[in-house]
Tab-separated table of C-alpha atoms in Angstrom:
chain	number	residue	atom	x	y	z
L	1	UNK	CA	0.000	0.000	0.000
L	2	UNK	CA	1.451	3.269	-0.880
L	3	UNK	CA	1.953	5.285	2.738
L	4	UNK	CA	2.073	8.268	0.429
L	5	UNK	CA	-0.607	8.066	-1.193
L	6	UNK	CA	-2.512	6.923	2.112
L	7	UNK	CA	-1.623	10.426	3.465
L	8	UNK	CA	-2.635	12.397	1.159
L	9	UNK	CA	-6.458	11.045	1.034
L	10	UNK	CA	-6.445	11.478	4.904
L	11	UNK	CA	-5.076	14.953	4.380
L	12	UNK	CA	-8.075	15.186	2.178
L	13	UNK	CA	-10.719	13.611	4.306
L	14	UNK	CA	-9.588	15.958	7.440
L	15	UNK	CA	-9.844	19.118	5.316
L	16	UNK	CA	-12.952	18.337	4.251
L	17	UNK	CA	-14.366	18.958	7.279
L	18	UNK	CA	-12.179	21.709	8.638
L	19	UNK	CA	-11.956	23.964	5.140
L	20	UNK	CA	-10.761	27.016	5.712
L	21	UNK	CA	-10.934	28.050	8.955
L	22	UNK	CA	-10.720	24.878	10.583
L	23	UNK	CA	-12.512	23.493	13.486
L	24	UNK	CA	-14.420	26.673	15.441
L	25	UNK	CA	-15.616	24.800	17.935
L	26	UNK	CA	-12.952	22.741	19.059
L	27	UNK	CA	-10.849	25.755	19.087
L	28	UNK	CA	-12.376	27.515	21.984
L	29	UNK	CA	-11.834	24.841	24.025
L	30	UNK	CA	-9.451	24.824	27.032
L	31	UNK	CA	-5.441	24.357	26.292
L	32	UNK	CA	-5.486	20.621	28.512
L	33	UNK	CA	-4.445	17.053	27.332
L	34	UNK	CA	-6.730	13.975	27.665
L	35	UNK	CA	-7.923	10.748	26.991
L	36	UNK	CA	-10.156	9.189	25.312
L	37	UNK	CA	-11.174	5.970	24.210
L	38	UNK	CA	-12.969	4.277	21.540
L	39	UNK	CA	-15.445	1.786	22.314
L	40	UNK	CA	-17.193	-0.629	20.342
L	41	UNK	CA	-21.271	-0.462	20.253
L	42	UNK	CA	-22.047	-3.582	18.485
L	43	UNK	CA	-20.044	-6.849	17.417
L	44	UNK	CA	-18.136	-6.332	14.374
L	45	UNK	CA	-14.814	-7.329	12.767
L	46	UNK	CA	-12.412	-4.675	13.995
L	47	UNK	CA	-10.901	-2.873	10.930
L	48	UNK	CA	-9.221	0.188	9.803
L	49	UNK	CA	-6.810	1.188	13.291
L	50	UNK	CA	-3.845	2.038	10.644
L	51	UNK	CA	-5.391	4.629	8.791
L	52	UNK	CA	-7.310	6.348	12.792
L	53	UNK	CA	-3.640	6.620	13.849
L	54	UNK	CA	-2.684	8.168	10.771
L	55	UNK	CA	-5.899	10.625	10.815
L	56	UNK	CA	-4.653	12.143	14.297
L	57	UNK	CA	-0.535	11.974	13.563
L	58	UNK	CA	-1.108	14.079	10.759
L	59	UNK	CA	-3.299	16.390	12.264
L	60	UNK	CA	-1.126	17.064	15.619
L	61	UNK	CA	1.700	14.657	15.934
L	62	UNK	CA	1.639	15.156	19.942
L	63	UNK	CA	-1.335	13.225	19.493
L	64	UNK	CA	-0.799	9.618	20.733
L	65	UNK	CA	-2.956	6.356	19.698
L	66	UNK	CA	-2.730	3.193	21.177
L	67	UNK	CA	-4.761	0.114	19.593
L	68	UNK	CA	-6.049	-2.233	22.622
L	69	UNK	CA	-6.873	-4.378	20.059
L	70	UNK	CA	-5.519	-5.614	16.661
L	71	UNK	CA	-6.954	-6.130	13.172
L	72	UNK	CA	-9.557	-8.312	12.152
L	73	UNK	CA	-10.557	-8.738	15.868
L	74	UNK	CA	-13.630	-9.557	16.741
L	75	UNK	CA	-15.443	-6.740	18.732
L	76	UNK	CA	-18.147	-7.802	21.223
L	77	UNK	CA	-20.315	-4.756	22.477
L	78	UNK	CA	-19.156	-2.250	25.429
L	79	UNK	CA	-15.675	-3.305	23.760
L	80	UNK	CA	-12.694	-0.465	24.548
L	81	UNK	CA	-10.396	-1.290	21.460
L	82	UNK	CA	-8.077	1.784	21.550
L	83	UNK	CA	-6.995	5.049	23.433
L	84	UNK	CA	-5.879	8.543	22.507
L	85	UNK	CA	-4.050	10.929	24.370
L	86	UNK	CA	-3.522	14.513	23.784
L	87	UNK	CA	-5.041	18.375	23.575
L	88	UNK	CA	-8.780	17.914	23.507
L	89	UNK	CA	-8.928	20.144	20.892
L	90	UNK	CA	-6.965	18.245	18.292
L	91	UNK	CA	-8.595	14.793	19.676
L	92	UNK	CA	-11.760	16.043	18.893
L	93	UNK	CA	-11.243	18.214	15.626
L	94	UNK	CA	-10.471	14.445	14.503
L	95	UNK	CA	-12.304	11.989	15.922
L	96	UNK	CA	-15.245	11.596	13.263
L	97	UNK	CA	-13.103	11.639	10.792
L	98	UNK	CA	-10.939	9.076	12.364
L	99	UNK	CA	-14.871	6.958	13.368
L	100	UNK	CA	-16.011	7.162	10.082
L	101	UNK	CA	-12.844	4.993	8.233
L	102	UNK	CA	-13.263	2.901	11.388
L	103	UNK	CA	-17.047	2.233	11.105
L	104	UNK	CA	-17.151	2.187	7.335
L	105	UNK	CA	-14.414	-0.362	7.000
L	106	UNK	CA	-15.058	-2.343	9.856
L	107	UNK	CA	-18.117	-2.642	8.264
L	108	UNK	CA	-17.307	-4.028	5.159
L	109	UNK	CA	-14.858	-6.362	7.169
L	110	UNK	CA	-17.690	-7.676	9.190
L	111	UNK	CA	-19.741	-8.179	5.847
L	112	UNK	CA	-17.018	-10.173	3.648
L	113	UNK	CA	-16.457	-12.626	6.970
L	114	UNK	CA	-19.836	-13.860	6.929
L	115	UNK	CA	-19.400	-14.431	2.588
L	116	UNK	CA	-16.028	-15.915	3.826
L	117	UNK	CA	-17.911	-17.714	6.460
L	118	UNK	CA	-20.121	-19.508	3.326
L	119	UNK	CA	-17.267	-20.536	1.636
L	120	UNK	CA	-15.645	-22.666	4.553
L	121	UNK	CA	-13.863	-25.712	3.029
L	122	UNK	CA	-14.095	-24.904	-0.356
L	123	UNK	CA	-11.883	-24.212	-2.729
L	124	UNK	CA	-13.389	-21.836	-4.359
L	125	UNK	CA	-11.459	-18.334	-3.145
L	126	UNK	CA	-13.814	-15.613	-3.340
L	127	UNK	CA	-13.166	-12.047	-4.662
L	128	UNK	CA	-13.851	-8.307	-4.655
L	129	UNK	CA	-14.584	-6.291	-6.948
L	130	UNK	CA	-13.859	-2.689	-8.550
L	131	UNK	CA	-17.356	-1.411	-7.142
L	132	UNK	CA	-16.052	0.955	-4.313
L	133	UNK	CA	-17.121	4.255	-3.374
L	134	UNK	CA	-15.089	6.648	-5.358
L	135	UNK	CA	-12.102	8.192	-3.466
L	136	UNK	CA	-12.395	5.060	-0.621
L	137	UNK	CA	-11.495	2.054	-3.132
L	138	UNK	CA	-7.838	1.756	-1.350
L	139	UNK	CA	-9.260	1.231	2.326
L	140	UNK	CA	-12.292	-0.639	1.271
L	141	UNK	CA	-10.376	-2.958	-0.464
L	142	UNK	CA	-8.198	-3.358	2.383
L	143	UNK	CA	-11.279	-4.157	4.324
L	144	UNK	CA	-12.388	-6.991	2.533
L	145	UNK	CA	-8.525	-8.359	2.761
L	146	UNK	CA	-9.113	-7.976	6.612
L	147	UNK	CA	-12.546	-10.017	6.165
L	148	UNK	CA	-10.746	-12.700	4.645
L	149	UNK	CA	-11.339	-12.142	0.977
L	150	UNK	CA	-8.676	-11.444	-2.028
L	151	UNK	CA	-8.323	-8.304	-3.683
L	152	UNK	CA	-9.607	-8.253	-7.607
L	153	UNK	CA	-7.701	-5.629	-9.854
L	154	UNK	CA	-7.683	-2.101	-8.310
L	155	UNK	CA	-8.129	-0.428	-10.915
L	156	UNK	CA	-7.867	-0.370	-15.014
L	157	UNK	CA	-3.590	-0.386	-15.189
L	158	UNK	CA	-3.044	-3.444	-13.277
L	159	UNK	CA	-5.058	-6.294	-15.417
L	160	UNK	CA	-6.985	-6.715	-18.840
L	161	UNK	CA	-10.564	-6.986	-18.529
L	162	UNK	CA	-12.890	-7.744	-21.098
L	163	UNK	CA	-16.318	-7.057	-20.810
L	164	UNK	CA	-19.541	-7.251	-22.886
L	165	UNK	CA	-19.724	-4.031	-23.834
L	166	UNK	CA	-15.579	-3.882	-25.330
L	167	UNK	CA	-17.326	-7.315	-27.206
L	168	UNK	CA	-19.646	-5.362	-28.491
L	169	UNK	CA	-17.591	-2.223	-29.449
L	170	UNK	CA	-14.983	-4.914	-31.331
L	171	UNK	CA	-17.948	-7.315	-32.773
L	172	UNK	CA	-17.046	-10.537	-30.810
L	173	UNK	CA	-15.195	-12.043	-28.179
L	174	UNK	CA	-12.419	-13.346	-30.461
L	175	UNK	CA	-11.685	-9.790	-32.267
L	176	UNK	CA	-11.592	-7.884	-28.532
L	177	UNK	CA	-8.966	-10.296	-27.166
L	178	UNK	CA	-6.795	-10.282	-30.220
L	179	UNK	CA	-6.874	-6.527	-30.211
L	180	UNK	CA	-6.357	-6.051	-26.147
L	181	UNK	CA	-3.356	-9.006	-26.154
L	182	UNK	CA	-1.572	-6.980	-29.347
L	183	UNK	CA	-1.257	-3.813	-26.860
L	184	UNK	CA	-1.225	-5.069	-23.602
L	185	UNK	CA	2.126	-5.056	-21.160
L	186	UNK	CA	3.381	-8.943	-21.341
L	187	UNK	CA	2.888	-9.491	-17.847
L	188	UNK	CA	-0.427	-8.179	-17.121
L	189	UNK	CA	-3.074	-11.196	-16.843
L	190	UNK	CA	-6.406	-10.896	-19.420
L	191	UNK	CA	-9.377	-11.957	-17.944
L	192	UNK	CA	-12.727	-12.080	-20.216
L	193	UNK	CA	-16.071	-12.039	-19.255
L	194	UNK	CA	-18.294	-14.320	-21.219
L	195	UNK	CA	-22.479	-14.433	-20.568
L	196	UNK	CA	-23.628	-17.067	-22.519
L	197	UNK	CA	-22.542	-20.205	-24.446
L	198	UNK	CA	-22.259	-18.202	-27.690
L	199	UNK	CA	-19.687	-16.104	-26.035
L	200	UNK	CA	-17.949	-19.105	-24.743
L	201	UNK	CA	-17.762	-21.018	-27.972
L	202	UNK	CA	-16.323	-17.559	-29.351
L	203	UNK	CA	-13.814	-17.192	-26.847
L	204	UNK	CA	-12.220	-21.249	-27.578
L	205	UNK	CA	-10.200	-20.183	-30.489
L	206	UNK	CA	-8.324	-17.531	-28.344
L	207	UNK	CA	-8.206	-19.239	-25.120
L	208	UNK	CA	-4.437	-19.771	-25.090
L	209	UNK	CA	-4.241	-15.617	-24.841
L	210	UNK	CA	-6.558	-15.890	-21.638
L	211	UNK	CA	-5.286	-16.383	-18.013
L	212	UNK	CA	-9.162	-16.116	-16.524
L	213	UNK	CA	-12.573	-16.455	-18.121
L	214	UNK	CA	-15.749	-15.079	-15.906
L	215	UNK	CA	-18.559	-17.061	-15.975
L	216	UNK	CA	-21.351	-13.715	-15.626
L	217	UNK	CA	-24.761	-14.442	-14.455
L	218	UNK	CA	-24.498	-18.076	-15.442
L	219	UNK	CA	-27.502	-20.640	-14.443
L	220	UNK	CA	-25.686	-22.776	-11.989
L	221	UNK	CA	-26.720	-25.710	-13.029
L	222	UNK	CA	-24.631	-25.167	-16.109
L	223	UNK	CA	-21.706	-24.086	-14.674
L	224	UNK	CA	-20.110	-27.381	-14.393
L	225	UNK	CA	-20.579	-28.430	-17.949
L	226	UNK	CA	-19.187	-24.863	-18.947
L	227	UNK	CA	-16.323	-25.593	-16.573
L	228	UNK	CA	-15.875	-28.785	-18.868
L	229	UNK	CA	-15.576	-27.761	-21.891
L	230	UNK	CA	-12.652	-25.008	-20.840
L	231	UNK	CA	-10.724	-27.091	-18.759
L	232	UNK	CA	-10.679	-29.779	-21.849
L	233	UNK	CA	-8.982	-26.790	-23.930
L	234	UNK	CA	-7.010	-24.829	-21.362
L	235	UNK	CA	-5.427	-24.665	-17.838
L	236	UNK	CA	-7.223	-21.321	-17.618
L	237	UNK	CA	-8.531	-20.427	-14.135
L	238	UNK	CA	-12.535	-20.051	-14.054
L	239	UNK	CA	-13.798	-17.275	-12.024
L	240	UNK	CA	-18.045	-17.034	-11.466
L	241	UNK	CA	-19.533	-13.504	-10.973
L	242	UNK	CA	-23.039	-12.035	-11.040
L	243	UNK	CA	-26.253	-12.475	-8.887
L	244	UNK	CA	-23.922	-14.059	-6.119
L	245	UNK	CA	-25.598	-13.665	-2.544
L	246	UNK	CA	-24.768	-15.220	0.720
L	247	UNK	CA	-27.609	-18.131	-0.184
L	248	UNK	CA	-26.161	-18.346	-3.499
L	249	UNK	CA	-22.407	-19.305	-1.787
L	250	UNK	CA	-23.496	-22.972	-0.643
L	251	UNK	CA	-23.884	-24.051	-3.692
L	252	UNK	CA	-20.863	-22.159	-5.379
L	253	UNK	CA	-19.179	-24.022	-2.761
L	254	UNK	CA	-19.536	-27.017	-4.494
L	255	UNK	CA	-18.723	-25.681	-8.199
L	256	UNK	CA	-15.599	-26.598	-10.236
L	257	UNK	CA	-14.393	-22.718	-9.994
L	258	UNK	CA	-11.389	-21.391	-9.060
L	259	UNK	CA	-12.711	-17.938	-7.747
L	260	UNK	CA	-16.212	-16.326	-6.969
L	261	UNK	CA	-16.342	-12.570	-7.086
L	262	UNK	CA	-19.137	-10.191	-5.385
L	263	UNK	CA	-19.419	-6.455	-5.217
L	264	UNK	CA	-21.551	-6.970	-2.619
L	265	UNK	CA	-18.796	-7.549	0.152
L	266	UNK	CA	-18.382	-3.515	-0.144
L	267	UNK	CA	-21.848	-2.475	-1.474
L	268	UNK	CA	-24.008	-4.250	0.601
L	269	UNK	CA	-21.859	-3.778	4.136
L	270	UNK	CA	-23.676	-1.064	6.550
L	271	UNK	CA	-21.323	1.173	9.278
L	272	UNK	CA	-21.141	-0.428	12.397
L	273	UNK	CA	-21.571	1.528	15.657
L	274	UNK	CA	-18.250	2.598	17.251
L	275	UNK	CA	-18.170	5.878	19.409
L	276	UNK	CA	-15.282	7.944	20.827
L	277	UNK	CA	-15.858	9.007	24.536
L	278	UNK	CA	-13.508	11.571	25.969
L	279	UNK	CA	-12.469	10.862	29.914
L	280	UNK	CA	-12.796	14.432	31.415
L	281	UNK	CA	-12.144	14.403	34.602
L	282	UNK	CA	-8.032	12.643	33.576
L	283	UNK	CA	-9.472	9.035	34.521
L	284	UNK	CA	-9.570	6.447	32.950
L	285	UNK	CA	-12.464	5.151	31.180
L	286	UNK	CA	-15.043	2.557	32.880
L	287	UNK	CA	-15.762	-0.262	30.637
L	288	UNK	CA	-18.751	-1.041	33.157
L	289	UNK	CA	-20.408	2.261	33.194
């Protein structure tokens, strides 16, 4: 992961909220350091502690977290995962900043361990996918990695894709892979997507130039004979995508596939409820109250 790169969207995310002025309310506050802590309101998969630290170093480096608890824990509720000590006023210019990577990604974390959950002694290995929120796809993706999942391309520049509509735009599956394998960098993989046994039959001539074909929105029933007829032709890995739910999983379980991939891990995971509460008076915090 690029630490630079990492920065600079927290840099972002903090001045979104403090714009030009910064934080007015915050900043009449007294001149005292504090704790706080950060406390867990419902069970969850514990992800994203890298990128809270981050959120407060950059902001005031006097600022000091301490994770209680590591990633990929699981949180039960009332939970005190990690502390922060410094001026009040930094601590809470950015603690929703620093709650809202933490919920959203433990979130999604949470989410892809119960898909991981359905897969459990299978082989199939199941996937993201490039469906992220637009400016989050480098921590979300590192959520589902925390939930147990593999990371799918990140973007356009690190893999060939073919989908149905570059079929279309080319005039068949056979024309769009010989035109994307005579431009393509000779190490990046080419996966295609294929919908429909027409699409597969088109794709046999070419298959040698393919390192993955997606099986998208296939019946399942026919997956197996589809699975067949490549593996008879290639030792091309077989990845299954489309309508895939957390039902769906025991049976794609059983499947001849080498990967299943779901956007769902990211688009269907909901925050989880963490708060921050600050410890006034210099104690420490009660878990029991």
């Amino acid at each position: 992961m690029n630490p630079l790169l990492v920065e600079q969207l927290i840099v972002n995310f903090l001045n979104e909220d403090l714009g030009v002025v910064g934080d007015i309310t915050s900043s009449a506050l007294p001149s005292k350091r504090v704790e706080a802590v950060f406390i867990a309101k419902e069970e969850c998969l514990l992800c994203g502690l890298p990128f809270a630290r981050k959120v407060f170093s950059l902001y005031d480096p006097s600022v000091e977290f301490t994770p209680l608890l590591g990633e990929g824990e699981l949180l039960k509720p009332g939970t005190v995962f990690a502390r922060v000590e410094g001026p009040v006023s930094s601590i809470l210019t950015c603690e929703r900043t620093a709650l809202n990577l933490l919920q959203r990604l433990s979130g999604i974390a949470t989410n892809t361990r119960r898909f991981v959950e359905a897969l459990k002694g299978s082989r199939v290995k199941l996937l993201d996918t490039r469906k992220t929120t637009p400016g989050l796809r480098l921590f979300e993706k590192y959520a589902t990695r925390v939930g147990g999942a593999l990371n799918h391309r990140f973007g356009l520049y690190d893999a060939v894709m073919v989908k149905d509509n570059h079929i279309a735009a080319c005039g068949g599956v056979e024309e769009a892979v010989r035109r994307v394998c005579a431009v393509k960098p000779a190490t990046a993989k080419v996966e295609v997507e294929v919908q429909n046994w027409n699409e597969l039959r088109q794709l046999l001539p070419v298959l040698d130039l393919v390192d993955i074909v997606m099986l998208d929105n296939w019946p399942l029933e026919e997956v197996p004979e589809a699975v067949e007829l490549l593996r008879k032709r290639s030792s091309v890995k077989i990845e299954l995508s489309g309508g895939i739910t957390l039902d769906t999983l025991k049976r794609v379980a059983a499947l001849p596939v080498d990967y299943v991939s779901t956007s769902k891990l990211i688009t269907a995971a909901t925050w989880v409820d963490l708060s921050v509460e600050v410890c006034g008076d210099g104690t420490a915090y009660d878990e029991r109250s």
